[in-house]
PDB file of C-alpha atoms in Angstrom:
ATOM      1  CA  UNK A   1     -39.711   0.919   3.592  1.00 72.00           C
ATOM      2  CA  UNK A   2     -42.002   1.668   6.548  1.00 76.00           C
ATOM      3  CA  UNK A   3     -42.525  -2.040   7.213  1.00 79.00           C
ATOM      4  CA  UNK A   4     -38.787  -2.662   7.027  1.00 74.00           C
ATOM      5  CA  UNK A   5     -38.098   0.140   9.516  1.00 73.00           C
ATOM      6  CA  UNK A   6     -40.719  -1.207  11.932  1.00 75.00           C
ATOM      7  CA  UNK A   7     -39.348  -4.740  11.806  1.00 78.00           C
ATOM      8  CA  UNK A   8     -35.616  -3.982  11.798  1.00 77.00           C
ATOM      9  CA  UNK A   9     -35.386  -0.625  13.579  1.00 77.00           C
ATOM     10  CA  UNK A  10     -32.851  -2.019  16.060  1.00 79.00           C
ATOM     11  CA  UNK A  11     -30.519  -3.083  13.229  1.00 81.00           C
ATOM     12  CA  UNK A  12     -30.675   0.393  11.693  1.00 81.00           C
ATOM     13  CA  UNK A  13     -30.071   1.902  15.134  1.00 84.00           C
ATOM     14  CA  UNK A  14     -26.966  -0.236  15.601  1.00 87.00           C
ATOM     15  CA  UNK A  15     -25.603   0.676  12.167  1.00 87.00           C
ATOM     16  CA  UNK A  16     -26.444   4.385  12.331  1.00 87.00           C
ATOM     17  CA  UNK A  17     -23.435   5.444  14.500  1.00 89.00           C
ATOM     18  CA  UNK A  18     -21.024   3.708  12.143  1.00 89.00           C
ATOM     19  CA  UNK A  19     -22.647   5.376   9.134  1.00 87.00           C
ATOM     20  CA  UNK A  20     -22.388   8.779  10.815  1.00 90.00           C
ATOM     21  CA  UNK A  21     -18.716   8.251  11.695  1.00 90.00           C
ATOM     22  CA  UNK A  22     -17.888   7.107   8.152  1.00 87.00           C
ATOM     23  CA  UNK A  23     -19.760  10.072   6.709  1.00 86.00           C
ATOM     24  CA  UNK A  24     -17.854  12.525   8.908  1.00 87.00           C
ATOM     25  CA  UNK A  25     -14.397  10.943   8.618  1.00 89.00           C
ATOM     26  CA  UNK A  26     -14.488   9.601   5.051  1.00 87.00           C
ATOM     27  CA  UNK A  27     -17.311  10.867   2.868  1.00 88.00           C
ATOM     28  CA  UNK A  28     -17.175  14.549   3.828  1.00 90.00           C
ATOM     29  CA  UNK A  29     -13.375  14.889   3.383  1.00 90.00           C
ATOM     30  CA  UNK A  30     -13.644  12.980   0.099  1.00 91.00           C
ATOM     31  CA  UNK A  31     -16.365  15.293  -1.186  1.00 92.00           C
ATOM     32  CA  UNK A  32     -14.387  18.346  -0.064  1.00 92.00           C
ATOM     33  CA  UNK A  33     -11.264  17.009  -1.783  1.00 92.00           C
ATOM     34  CA  UNK A  34     -13.157  16.486  -5.026  1.00 94.00           C
ATOM     35  CA  UNK A  35     -14.468  20.042  -4.785  1.00 94.00           C
ATOM     36  CA  UNK A  36     -10.941  21.377  -4.241  1.00 93.00           C
ATOM     37  CA  UNK A  37      -9.829  19.734  -7.494  1.00 94.00           C
ATOM     38  CA  UNK A  38     -12.274  21.983  -9.341  1.00 94.00           C
ATOM     39  CA  UNK A  39     -10.837  25.179  -7.849  1.00 93.00           C
ATOM     40  CA  UNK A  40      -7.511  27.019  -7.627  1.00 91.00           C
ATOM     41  CA  UNK A  41      -7.381  26.907  -3.833  1.00 90.00           C
ATOM     42  CA  UNK A  42      -4.040  27.324  -2.102  1.00 87.00           C
ATOM     43  CA  UNK A  43      -2.707  28.611   1.206  1.00 85.00           C
ATOM     44  CA  UNK A  44      -3.209  32.264   0.253  1.00 84.00           C
ATOM     45  CA  UNK A  45      -6.766  31.858  -1.026  1.00 84.00           C
ATOM     46  CA  UNK A  46      -8.294  29.560   1.592  1.00 83.00           C
ATOM     47  CA  UNK A  47     -10.450  31.108   4.308  1.00 81.00           C
ATOM     48  CA  UNK A  48      -8.575  31.909   7.520  1.00 81.00           C
ATOM     49  CA  UNK A  49     -10.848  32.834  10.446  1.00 81.00           C
ATOM     50  CA  UNK A  50      -7.830  33.706  12.624  1.00 79.00           C
ATOM     51  CA  UNK A  51      -6.764  36.449  10.222  1.00 77.00           C
ATOM     52  CA  UNK A  52     -10.389  37.272   9.429  1.00 76.00           C
ATOM     53  CA  UNK A  53      -9.640  36.479   5.782  1.00 82.00           C
ATOM     54  CA  UNK A  54     -12.458  35.193   3.569  1.00 85.00           C
ATOM     55  CA  UNK A  55     -11.945  32.562   0.899  1.00 82.00           C
ATOM     56  CA  UNK A  56     -10.800  34.026  -2.418  1.00 85.00           C
ATOM     57  CA  UNK A  57     -10.339  30.935  -4.597  1.00 87.00           C
ATOM     58  CA  UNK A  58     -12.404  30.458  -7.732  1.00 91.00           C
ATOM     59  CA  UNK A  59     -13.931  27.636  -9.726  1.00 93.00           C
ATOM     60  CA  UNK A  60     -11.694  26.459 -12.588  1.00 91.00           C
ATOM     61  CA  UNK A  61     -13.482  23.305 -13.727  1.00 90.00           C
ATOM     62  CA  UNK A  62     -11.259  20.504 -14.986  1.00 92.00           C
ATOM     63  CA  UNK A  63      -8.188  22.674 -15.490  1.00 92.00           C
ATOM     64  CA  UNK A  64      -6.233  20.960 -12.694  1.00 91.00           C
ATOM     65  CA  UNK A  65      -6.864  17.534 -14.190  1.00 93.00           C
ATOM     66  CA  UNK A  66      -5.800  18.726 -17.636  1.00 92.00           C
ATOM     67  CA  UNK A  67      -2.627  20.312 -16.270  1.00 90.00           C
ATOM     68  CA  UNK A  68      -1.669  17.212 -14.265  1.00 91.00           C
ATOM     69  CA  UNK A  69      -2.487  14.687 -16.995  1.00 90.00           C
ATOM     70  CA  UNK A  70      -0.636  16.733 -19.604  1.00 88.00           C
ATOM     71  CA  UNK A  71       2.619  15.614 -17.958  1.00 75.00           C
ATOM     72  CA  UNK A  72       3.795  19.152 -17.233  1.00 71.00           C
ATOM     73  CA  UNK A  73       6.863  18.999 -14.977  1.00 68.00           C
ATOM     74  CA  UNK A  74       5.592  21.910 -12.893  1.00 73.00           C
ATOM     75  CA  UNK A  75       2.694  19.656 -11.862  1.00 72.00           C
ATOM     76  CA  UNK A  76       4.859  16.713 -10.872  1.00 71.00           C
ATOM     77  CA  UNK A  77       5.318  14.917 -14.226  1.00 84.00           C
ATOM     78  CA  UNK A  78       2.325  12.693 -13.465  1.00 89.00           C
ATOM     79  CA  UNK A  79       3.053   9.913 -15.949  1.00 91.00           C
ATOM     80  CA  UNK A  80       6.696   9.501 -14.958  1.00 90.00           C
ATOM     81  CA  UNK A  81       5.698   9.467 -11.294  1.00 91.00           C
ATOM     82  CA  UNK A  82       2.966   6.930 -12.066  1.00 93.00           C
ATOM     83  CA  UNK A  83       5.505   4.639 -13.747  1.00 93.00           C
ATOM     84  CA  UNK A  84       7.794   4.894 -10.715  1.00 94.00           C
ATOM     85  CA  UNK A  85       4.811   4.174  -8.456  1.00 95.00           C
ATOM     86  CA  UNK A  86       3.957   1.067 -10.473  1.00 95.00           C
ATOM     87  CA  UNK A  87       7.591  -0.125 -10.307  1.00 95.00           C
ATOM     88  CA  UNK A  88       7.662   0.482  -6.553  1.00 95.00           C
ATOM     89  CA  UNK A  89       4.337  -1.299  -6.015  1.00 96.00           C
ATOM     90  CA  UNK A  90       5.122  -4.287  -8.253  1.00 95.00           C
ATOM     91  CA  UNK A  91       8.588  -4.789  -6.730  1.00 96.00           C
ATOM     92  CA  UNK A  92       7.298  -4.664  -3.159  1.00 96.00           C
ATOM     93  CA  UNK A  93       4.269  -6.908  -3.738  1.00 96.00           C
ATOM     94  CA  UNK A  94       6.184  -9.549  -5.720  1.00 96.00           C
ATOM     95  CA  UNK A  95       9.018  -9.721  -3.182  1.00 96.00           C
ATOM     96  CA  UNK A  96       6.655  -9.638  -0.208  1.00 96.00           C
ATOM     97  CA  UNK A  97       4.488 -12.401  -1.654  1.00 96.00           C
ATOM     98  CA  UNK A  98       7.483 -14.551  -2.613  1.00 95.00           C
ATOM     99  CA  UNK A  99       9.240 -14.255   0.737  1.00 94.00           C
ATOM    100  CA  UNK A 100       5.967 -14.609   2.649  1.00 94.00           C
ATOM    101  CA  UNK A 101       5.000 -17.742   0.711  1.00 94.00           C
ATOM    102  CA  UNK A 102       8.433 -19.291   1.282  1.00 93.00           C
ATOM    103  CA  UNK A 103       8.290 -18.650   5.020  1.00 92.00           C
ATOM    104  CA  UNK A 104       4.691 -19.910   5.202  1.00 92.00           C
ATOM    105  CA  UNK A 105       5.716 -23.165   3.497  1.00 91.00           C
ATOM    106  CA  UNK A 106       8.565 -23.616   5.982  1.00 90.00           C
ATOM    107  CA  UNK A 107       6.354 -22.933   9.014  1.00 88.00           C
ATOM    108  CA  UNK A 108       3.638 -25.240   7.698  1.00 86.00           C
ATOM    109  CA  UNK A 109       5.994 -28.195   8.029  1.00 84.00           C
ATOM    110  CA  UNK A 110       6.497 -29.961  11.361  1.00 81.00           C
ATOM    111  CA  UNK A 111       9.668 -28.756  13.064  1.00 79.00           C
ATOM    112  CA  UNK A 112      11.017 -28.072  16.507  1.00 82.00           C
ATOM    113  CA  UNK A 113      10.417 -24.613  17.999  1.00 80.00           C
ATOM    114  CA  UNK A 114       7.951 -23.774  15.245  1.00 77.00           C
ATOM    115  CA  UNK A 115       5.903 -21.547  17.569  1.00 79.00           C
ATOM    116  CA  UNK A 116       9.024 -19.586  18.499  1.00 82.00           C
ATOM    117  CA  UNK A 117       9.895 -19.035  14.845  1.00 81.00           C
ATOM    118  CA  UNK A 118       6.381 -17.770  14.179  1.00 81.00           C
ATOM    119  CA  UNK A 119       6.628 -15.237  16.981  1.00 81.00           C
ATOM    120  CA  UNK A 120      10.039 -14.030  15.795  1.00 82.00           C
ATOM    121  CA  UNK A 121       8.843 -13.642  12.213  1.00 82.00           C
ATOM    122  CA  UNK A 122       5.808 -11.628  13.341  1.00 83.00           C
ATOM    123  CA  UNK A 123       7.976  -9.095  15.206  1.00 82.00           C
ATOM    124  CA  UNK A 124       8.578  -6.787  12.197  1.00 81.00           C
ATOM    125  CA  UNK A 125       4.796  -6.460  11.904  1.00 81.00           C
ATOM    126  CA  UNK A 126       4.326  -5.850  15.636  1.00 83.00           C
ATOM    127  CA  UNK A 127       6.966  -3.123  15.781  1.00 87.00           C
ATOM    128  CA  UNK A 128       5.632   0.342  14.808  1.00 88.00           C
ATOM    129  CA  UNK A 129       6.522   1.373  11.278  1.00 89.00           C
ATOM    130  CA  UNK A 130       8.458   4.455  12.339  1.00 89.00           C
ATOM    131  CA  UNK A 131      10.775   2.378  14.547  1.00 91.00           C
ATOM    132  CA  UNK A 132      11.525  -0.041  11.707  1.00 90.00           C
ATOM    133  CA  UNK A 133      12.028   2.851   9.296  1.00 91.00           C
ATOM    134  CA  UNK A 134      14.476   4.685  11.571  1.00 92.00           C
ATOM    135  CA  UNK A 135      16.375   1.460  12.300  1.00 93.00           C
ATOM    136  CA  UNK A 136      16.793   0.741   8.596  1.00 93.00           C
ATOM    137  CA  UNK A 137      17.703   4.366   7.925  1.00 92.00           C
ATOM    138  CA  UNK A 138      20.572   4.051  10.378  1.00 92.00           C
ATOM    139  CA  UNK A 139      21.646   0.716   8.841  1.00 93.00           C
ATOM    140  CA  UNK A 140      21.674   2.346   5.391  1.00 91.00           C
ATOM    141  CA  UNK A 141      23.845   5.233   6.597  1.00 88.00           C
ATOM    142  CA  UNK A 142      26.776   5.543   4.193  1.00 85.00           C
ATOM    143  CA  UNK A 143      29.370   6.181   6.927  1.00 86.00           C
ATOM    144  CA  UNK A 144      28.217   4.368  10.046  1.00 87.00           C
ATOM    145  CA  UNK A 145      25.581   1.942   8.773  1.00 88.00           C
ATOM    146  CA  UNK A 146      25.865  -1.789   9.391  1.00 91.00           C
ATOM    147  CA  UNK A 147      25.207  -2.623   5.742  1.00 91.00           C
ATOM    148  CA  UNK A 148      28.114  -0.588   4.412  1.00 90.00           C
ATOM    149  CA  UNK A 149      30.345  -1.895   7.207  1.00 91.00           C
ATOM    150  CA  UNK A 150      29.591  -5.450   6.080  1.00 91.00           C
ATOM    151  CA  UNK A 151      30.170  -4.543   2.439  1.00 90.00           C
ATOM    152  CA  UNK A 152      33.493  -2.940   3.353  1.00 89.00           C
ATOM    153  CA  UNK A 153      34.550  -6.025   5.327  1.00 88.00           C
ATOM    154  CA  UNK A 154      33.862  -8.101   2.201  1.00 88.00           C
ATOM    155  CA  UNK A 155      35.975  -5.776   0.071  1.00 85.00           C
ATOM    156  CA  UNK A 156      32.964  -4.371  -1.797  1.00 86.00           C
ATOM    157  CA  UNK A 157      31.962  -0.798  -2.482  1.00 84.00           C
ATOM    158  CA  UNK A 158      30.129   1.308   0.085  1.00 86.00           C
ATOM    159  CA  UNK A 159      27.437   3.204  -1.830  1.00 89.00           C
ATOM    160  CA  UNK A 160      25.339   6.114  -0.636  1.00 89.00           C
ATOM    161  CA  UNK A 161      22.054   4.271  -0.269  1.00 89.00           C
ATOM    162  CA  UNK A 162      19.791   7.204   0.495  1.00 88.00           C
ATOM    163  CA  UNK A 163      21.308   9.730  -1.896  1.00 85.00           C
ATOM    164  CA  UNK A 164      19.951  11.136  -5.137  1.00 83.00           C
ATOM    165  CA  UNK A 165      20.275   7.833  -7.024  1.00 86.00           C
ATOM    166  CA  UNK A 166      18.116   4.824  -7.822  1.00 88.00           C
ATOM    167  CA  UNK A 167      19.666   3.033  -4.841  1.00 91.00           C
ATOM    168  CA  UNK A 168      17.319   5.078  -2.659  1.00 91.00           C
ATOM    169  CA  UNK A 169      14.351   3.335  -4.300  1.00 93.00           C
ATOM    170  CA  UNK A 170      16.020  -0.043  -3.740  1.00 93.00           C
ATOM    171  CA  UNK A 171      16.508   0.838  -0.059  1.00 93.00           C
ATOM    172  CA  UNK A 172      12.879   1.800   0.565  1.00 94.00           C
ATOM    173  CA  UNK A 173      11.710  -1.343  -1.273  1.00 95.00           C
ATOM    174  CA  UNK A 174      13.808  -3.453   1.113  1.00 95.00           C
ATOM    175  CA  UNK A 175      12.332  -1.667   4.136  1.00 94.00           C
ATOM    176  CA  UNK A 176       8.761  -2.030   2.873  1.00 94.00           C
ATOM    177  CA  UNK A 177       9.265  -5.746   2.174  1.00 95.00           C
ATOM    178  CA  UNK A 178      10.612  -6.185   5.710  1.00 93.00           C
ATOM    179  CA  UNK A 179       7.507  -4.484   7.120  1.00 92.00           C
ATOM    180  CA  UNK A 180       5.012  -6.329   4.897  1.00 92.00           C
ATOM    181  CA  UNK A 181       6.309  -9.911   4.937  1.00 92.00           C
ATOM    182  CA  UNK A 182       4.795 -10.925   8.324  1.00 91.00           C
ATOM    183  CA  UNK A 183       1.226 -10.134   7.257  1.00 91.00           C
ATOM    184  CA  UNK A 184       1.681 -11.943   3.957  1.00 93.00           C
ATOM    185  CA  UNK A 185       3.234 -14.926   5.722  1.00 92.00           C
ATOM    186  CA  UNK A 186       0.398 -15.228   8.268  1.00 91.00           C
ATOM    187  CA  UNK A 187      -2.323 -14.931   5.628  1.00 92.00           C
ATOM    188  CA  UNK A 188      -0.711 -17.542   3.377  1.00 93.00           C
ATOM    189  CA  UNK A 189       0.008 -19.823   6.336  1.00 91.00           C
ATOM    190  CA  UNK A 190      -3.677 -19.786   7.174  1.00 90.00           C
ATOM    191  CA  UNK A 191      -4.461 -20.649   3.570  1.00 91.00           C
ATOM    192  CA  UNK A 192      -1.971 -23.518   3.592  1.00 91.00           C
ATOM    193  CA  UNK A 193      -3.489 -24.989   6.730  1.00 90.00           C
ATOM    194  CA  UNK A 194      -6.943 -24.939   5.140  1.00 90.00           C
ATOM    195  CA  UNK A 195      -5.836 -27.192   2.245  1.00 89.00           C
ATOM    196  CA  UNK A 196      -6.946 -30.788   3.005  1.00 89.00           C
ATOM    197  CA  UNK A 197      -4.043 -33.138   3.636  1.00 87.00           C
ATOM    198  CA  UNK A 198      -5.881 -35.805   1.601  1.00 89.00           C
ATOM    199  CA  UNK A 199      -5.042 -33.905  -1.577  1.00 89.00           C
ATOM    200  CA  UNK A 200      -1.316 -34.108  -0.883  1.00 87.00           C
ATOM    201  CA  UNK A 201      -1.581 -37.794   0.021  1.00 87.00           C
ATOM    202  CA  UNK A 202      -3.478 -38.563  -3.183  1.00 90.00           C
ATOM    203  CA  UNK A 203      -0.959 -36.639  -5.268  1.00 88.00           C
ATOM    204  CA  UNK A 204       1.923 -38.453  -3.580  1.00 87.00           C
ATOM    205  CA  UNK A 205       0.269 -41.833  -4.240  1.00 87.00           C
ATOM    206  CA  UNK A 206      -0.059 -40.860  -7.904  1.00 86.00           C
ATOM    207  CA  UNK A 207       3.702 -40.273  -8.020  1.00 86.00           C
ATOM    208  CA  UNK A 208       3.665 -36.463  -8.076  1.00 86.00           C
ATOM    209  CA  UNK A 209       6.981 -34.779  -7.352  1.00 89.00           C
ATOM    210  CA  UNK A 210       7.235 -32.027  -4.697  1.00 87.00           C
ATOM    211  CA  UNK A 211       7.194 -29.389  -7.447  1.00 90.00           C
ATOM    212  CA  UNK A 212       4.072 -30.940  -9.008  1.00 90.00           C
ATOM    213  CA  UNK A 213       2.332 -31.037  -5.621  1.00 90.00           C
ATOM    214  CA  UNK A 214       3.200 -27.391  -5.103  1.00 90.00           C
ATOM    215  CA  UNK A 215       2.020 -26.421  -8.586  1.00 89.00           C
ATOM    216  CA  UNK A 216      -1.137 -28.530  -8.769  1.00 89.00           C
ATOM    217  CA  UNK A 217      -2.265 -28.608  -5.120  1.00 90.00           C
ATOM    218  CA  UNK A 218      -0.739 -25.751  -3.127  1.00 91.00           C
ATOM    219  CA  UNK A 219      -1.078 -22.890  -5.589  1.00 89.00           C
ATOM    220  CA  UNK A 220      -4.693 -23.704  -6.586  1.00 88.00           C
ATOM    221  CA  UNK A 221      -5.563 -24.124  -2.916  1.00 89.00           C
ATOM    222  CA  UNK A 222      -4.142 -20.667  -2.185  1.00 91.00           C
ATOM    223  CA  UNK A 223      -5.885 -18.951  -5.100  1.00 89.00           C
ATOM    224  CA  UNK A 224      -8.597 -17.216  -3.073  1.00 87.00           C
ATOM    225  CA  UNK A 225      -6.244 -16.167  -0.264  1.00 92.00           C
ATOM    226  CA  UNK A 226      -3.569 -15.043  -2.696  1.00 91.00           C
ATOM    227  CA  UNK A 227      -6.019 -12.972  -4.684  1.00 90.00           C
ATOM    228  CA  UNK A 228      -7.140 -11.102  -1.583  1.00 90.00           C
ATOM    229  CA  UNK A 229      -3.713 -10.482  -0.022  1.00 93.00           C
ATOM    230  CA  UNK A 230      -2.186  -9.413  -3.340  1.00 93.00           C
ATOM    231  CA  UNK A 231      -4.994  -6.897  -3.882  1.00 92.00           C
ATOM    232  CA  UNK A 232      -4.584  -5.552  -0.353  1.00 92.00           C
ATOM    233  CA  UNK A 233      -0.819  -5.438  -0.810  1.00 93.00           C
ATOM    234  CA  UNK A 234      -1.149  -3.439  -4.014  1.00 94.00           C
ATOM    235  CA  UNK A 235      -3.533  -0.928  -2.447  1.00 93.00           C
ATOM    236  CA  UNK A 236      -1.435  -0.508   0.701  1.00 93.00           C
ATOM    237  CA  UNK A 237       1.864  -0.261  -1.185  1.00 94.00           C
ATOM    238  CA  UNK A 238       0.501   2.134  -3.801  1.00 94.00           C
ATOM    239  CA  UNK A 239      -0.368   4.499  -0.932  1.00 91.00           C
ATOM    240  CA  UNK A 240       2.615   3.668   1.306  1.00 91.00           C
ATOM    241  CA  UNK A 241       3.711   7.105   2.449  1.00 90.00           C
ATOM    242  CA  UNK A 242       5.279   6.504   5.911  1.00 91.00           C
ATOM    243  CA  UNK A 243       8.120   4.203   4.827  1.00 92.00           C
ATOM    244  CA  UNK A 244       9.359   6.474   2.043  1.00 92.00           C
ATOM    245  CA  UNK A 245       8.979   9.660   4.067  1.00 91.00           C
ATOM    246  CA  UNK A 246      10.630   8.323   7.226  1.00 91.00           C
ATOM    247  CA  UNK A 247      13.524   6.571   5.479  1.00 91.00           C
ATOM    248  CA  UNK A 248      14.448   9.262   2.938  1.00 89.00           C
ATOM    249  CA  UNK A 249      13.563  12.250   5.130  1.00 81.00           C
ATOM    250  CA  UNK A 250      11.398  15.327   4.545  1.00 75.00           C
ATOM    251  CA  UNK A 251      13.611  16.587   1.705  1.00 72.00           C
ATOM    252  CA  UNK A 252      12.065  15.606  -1.627  1.00 73.00           C
ATOM    253  CA  UNK A 253      13.997  12.840  -3.388  1.00 82.00           C
ATOM    254  CA  UNK A 254      12.896  12.507  -7.029  1.00 86.00           C
ATOM    255  CA  UNK A 255      14.204   8.941  -7.168  1.00 89.00           C
ATOM    256  CA  UNK A 256      11.745   7.774  -4.499  1.00 91.00           C
ATOM    257  CA  UNK A 257       8.875  10.100  -5.358  1.00 91.00           C
ATOM    258  CA  UNK A 258       5.590   8.287  -5.916  1.00 93.00           C
ATOM    259  CA  UNK A 259       2.133   9.748  -6.404  1.00 93.00           C
ATOM    260  CA  UNK A 260       1.159   9.920  -2.759  1.00 93.00           C
ATOM    261  CA  UNK A 261       4.446  11.502  -1.637  1.00 92.00           C
ATOM    262  CA  UNK A 262       4.176  14.148  -4.345  1.00 91.00           C
ATOM    263  CA  UNK A 263       0.623  14.937  -3.244  1.00 91.00           C
ATOM    264  CA  UNK A 264       2.038  15.439   0.261  1.00 90.00           C
ATOM    265  CA  UNK A 265       4.752  17.742  -1.103  1.00 88.00           C
ATOM    266  CA  UNK A 266       2.233  19.942  -2.897  1.00 88.00           C
ATOM    267  CA  UNK A 267      -0.091  20.078   0.113  1.00 88.00           C
ATOM    268  CA  UNK A 268       2.466  20.792   2.860  1.00 85.00           C
ATOM    269  CA  UNK A 269       5.549  22.179   1.103  1.00 77.00           C
ATOM    270  CA  UNK A 270       6.441  25.227  -0.910  1.00 67.00           C
ATOM    271  CA  UNK A 271       5.920  28.948  -0.475  1.00 62.00           C
ATOM    272  CA  UNK A 272       2.245  28.614  -1.433  1.00 71.00           C
ATOM    273  CA  UNK A 273       0.769  25.243  -0.587  1.00 85.00           C
ATOM    274  CA  UNK A 274      -1.231  24.109  -3.595  1.00 88.00           C
ATOM    275  CA  UNK A 275      -4.250  22.344  -2.146  1.00 91.00           C
ATOM    276  CA  UNK A 276      -5.946  22.078  -5.530  1.00 92.00           C
ATOM    277  CA  UNK A 277      -3.172  20.121  -7.248  1.00 91.00           C
ATOM    278  CA  UNK A 278      -2.615  17.942  -4.162  1.00 92.00           C
ATOM    279  CA  UNK A 279      -6.325  17.086  -4.087  1.00 94.00           C
ATOM    280  CA  UNK A 280      -6.221  16.350  -7.814  1.00 94.00           C
ATOM    281  CA  UNK A 281      -3.454  13.822  -7.226  1.00 94.00           C
ATOM    282  CA  UNK A 282      -5.491  12.269  -4.430  1.00 93.00           C
ATOM    283  CA  UNK A 283      -8.545  11.829  -6.641  1.00 94.00           C
ATOM    284  CA  UNK A 284      -6.420  10.397  -9.468  1.00 94.00           C
ATOM    285  CA  UNK A 285      -4.811   7.913  -7.060  1.00 95.00           C
ATOM    286  CA  UNK A 286      -8.261   6.812  -5.911  1.00 93.00           C
ATOM    287  CA  UNK A 287      -9.429   6.497  -9.511  1.00 94.00           C
ATOM    288  CA  UNK A 288      -6.424   4.396 -10.556  1.00 93.00           C
ATOM    289  CA  UNK A 289      -6.908   2.023  -7.622  1.00 93.00           C
ATOM    290  CA  UNK A 290     -10.659   1.698  -8.205  1.00 93.00           C
ATOM    291  CA  UNK A 291     -10.159   0.877 -11.883  1.00 93.00           C
ATOM    292  CA  UNK A 292      -7.403  -1.612 -11.104  1.00 92.00           C
ATOM    293  CA  UNK A 293      -9.383  -3.295  -8.311  1.00 90.00           C
ATOM    294  CA  UNK A 294     -12.427  -3.637 -10.594  1.00 91.00           C
ATOM    295  CA  UNK A 295     -10.503  -5.333 -13.410  1.00 91.00           C
ATOM    296  CA  UNK A 296      -8.462  -7.400 -10.943  1.00 89.00           C
ATOM    297  CA  UNK A 297     -11.526  -8.833  -9.210  1.00 87.00           C
ATOM    298  CA  UNK A 298     -13.186  -9.462 -12.556  1.00 87.00           C
ATOM    299  CA  UNK A 299     -10.118 -11.357 -13.778  1.00 85.00           C
ATOM    300  CA  UNK A 300     -10.080 -13.428 -10.589  1.00 82.00           C
ATOM    301  CA  UNK A 301     -13.752 -14.348 -10.981  1.00 83.00           C
ATOM    302  CA  UNK A 302     -13.158 -15.331 -14.602  1.00 82.00           C
ATOM    303  CA  UNK A 303     -10.182 -17.456 -13.561  1.00 76.00           C
ATOM    304  CA  UNK A 304     -12.235 -19.182 -10.861  1.00 72.00           C
ATOM    305  CA  UNK A 305     -15.005 -19.865 -13.359  1.00 69.00           C
ATOM    306  CA  UNK A 306     -12.602 -21.664 -15.712  1.00 67.00           C
ATOM    307  CA  UNK A 307     -10.796 -23.485 -12.883  1.00 61.00           C
TER     308      UNK A 307
END
């Protein structure tokens, strides 16, 4: 260790500020959140130096985890919310990947004004999320929204998109797909451009149809890129709070409630903000994503080994 420090002290010096920042901004809050899950801390029991009030919460062990995982409705009906979170995540990632792959295939072909189309398709990603969310919220307005105006002009019904129905979940899925497609498209377009053209020429010489070239050349060539962007998409969507909160508003909508939005409700809403239960949800979200990412990467490595 001493020899390593003497030889590479400059490398450790360069890395040290980053380690300190990560420890302060990530590791310390994470450790504090885990500690909160083992207590009954809330707004009335946390220390308040302004009011000269000491902390009065107590250690409760794993009681918060047991209460949440029991499915008790007073703790957010964890399993039902988890199912809705999985539906939300799967719908967004599948649609985002499908639309992004289709647009990437179109932009990978020679065409006029291709650069202009790329810039236009990147715009939803360049625009801040809150602007896109508010724009879509106005378009989904049941009385003055563009979407219902178009439906009315076609002689169709004009539903209340952001009401207390499942249509609210459909609406936020549409908004999240709109926001996420540009990133998916750019990542897959880069993967498409890295596939050697010789493979397509050889497949065409062998008489492969366009579908066979897509299935046997394009998809295998995109395997590594697809695996990474799908994993990132799942993690980002699983924790996608801004879109749901900004589109549906601060009032809790049970039809769009996912794990992260319920954690926010418990932490910032109610007569007595329940920091313990909110932190418990945060730790459970982290645990679910870590377990999923571990098995997902293992499955990808196994698939690459057999490929």
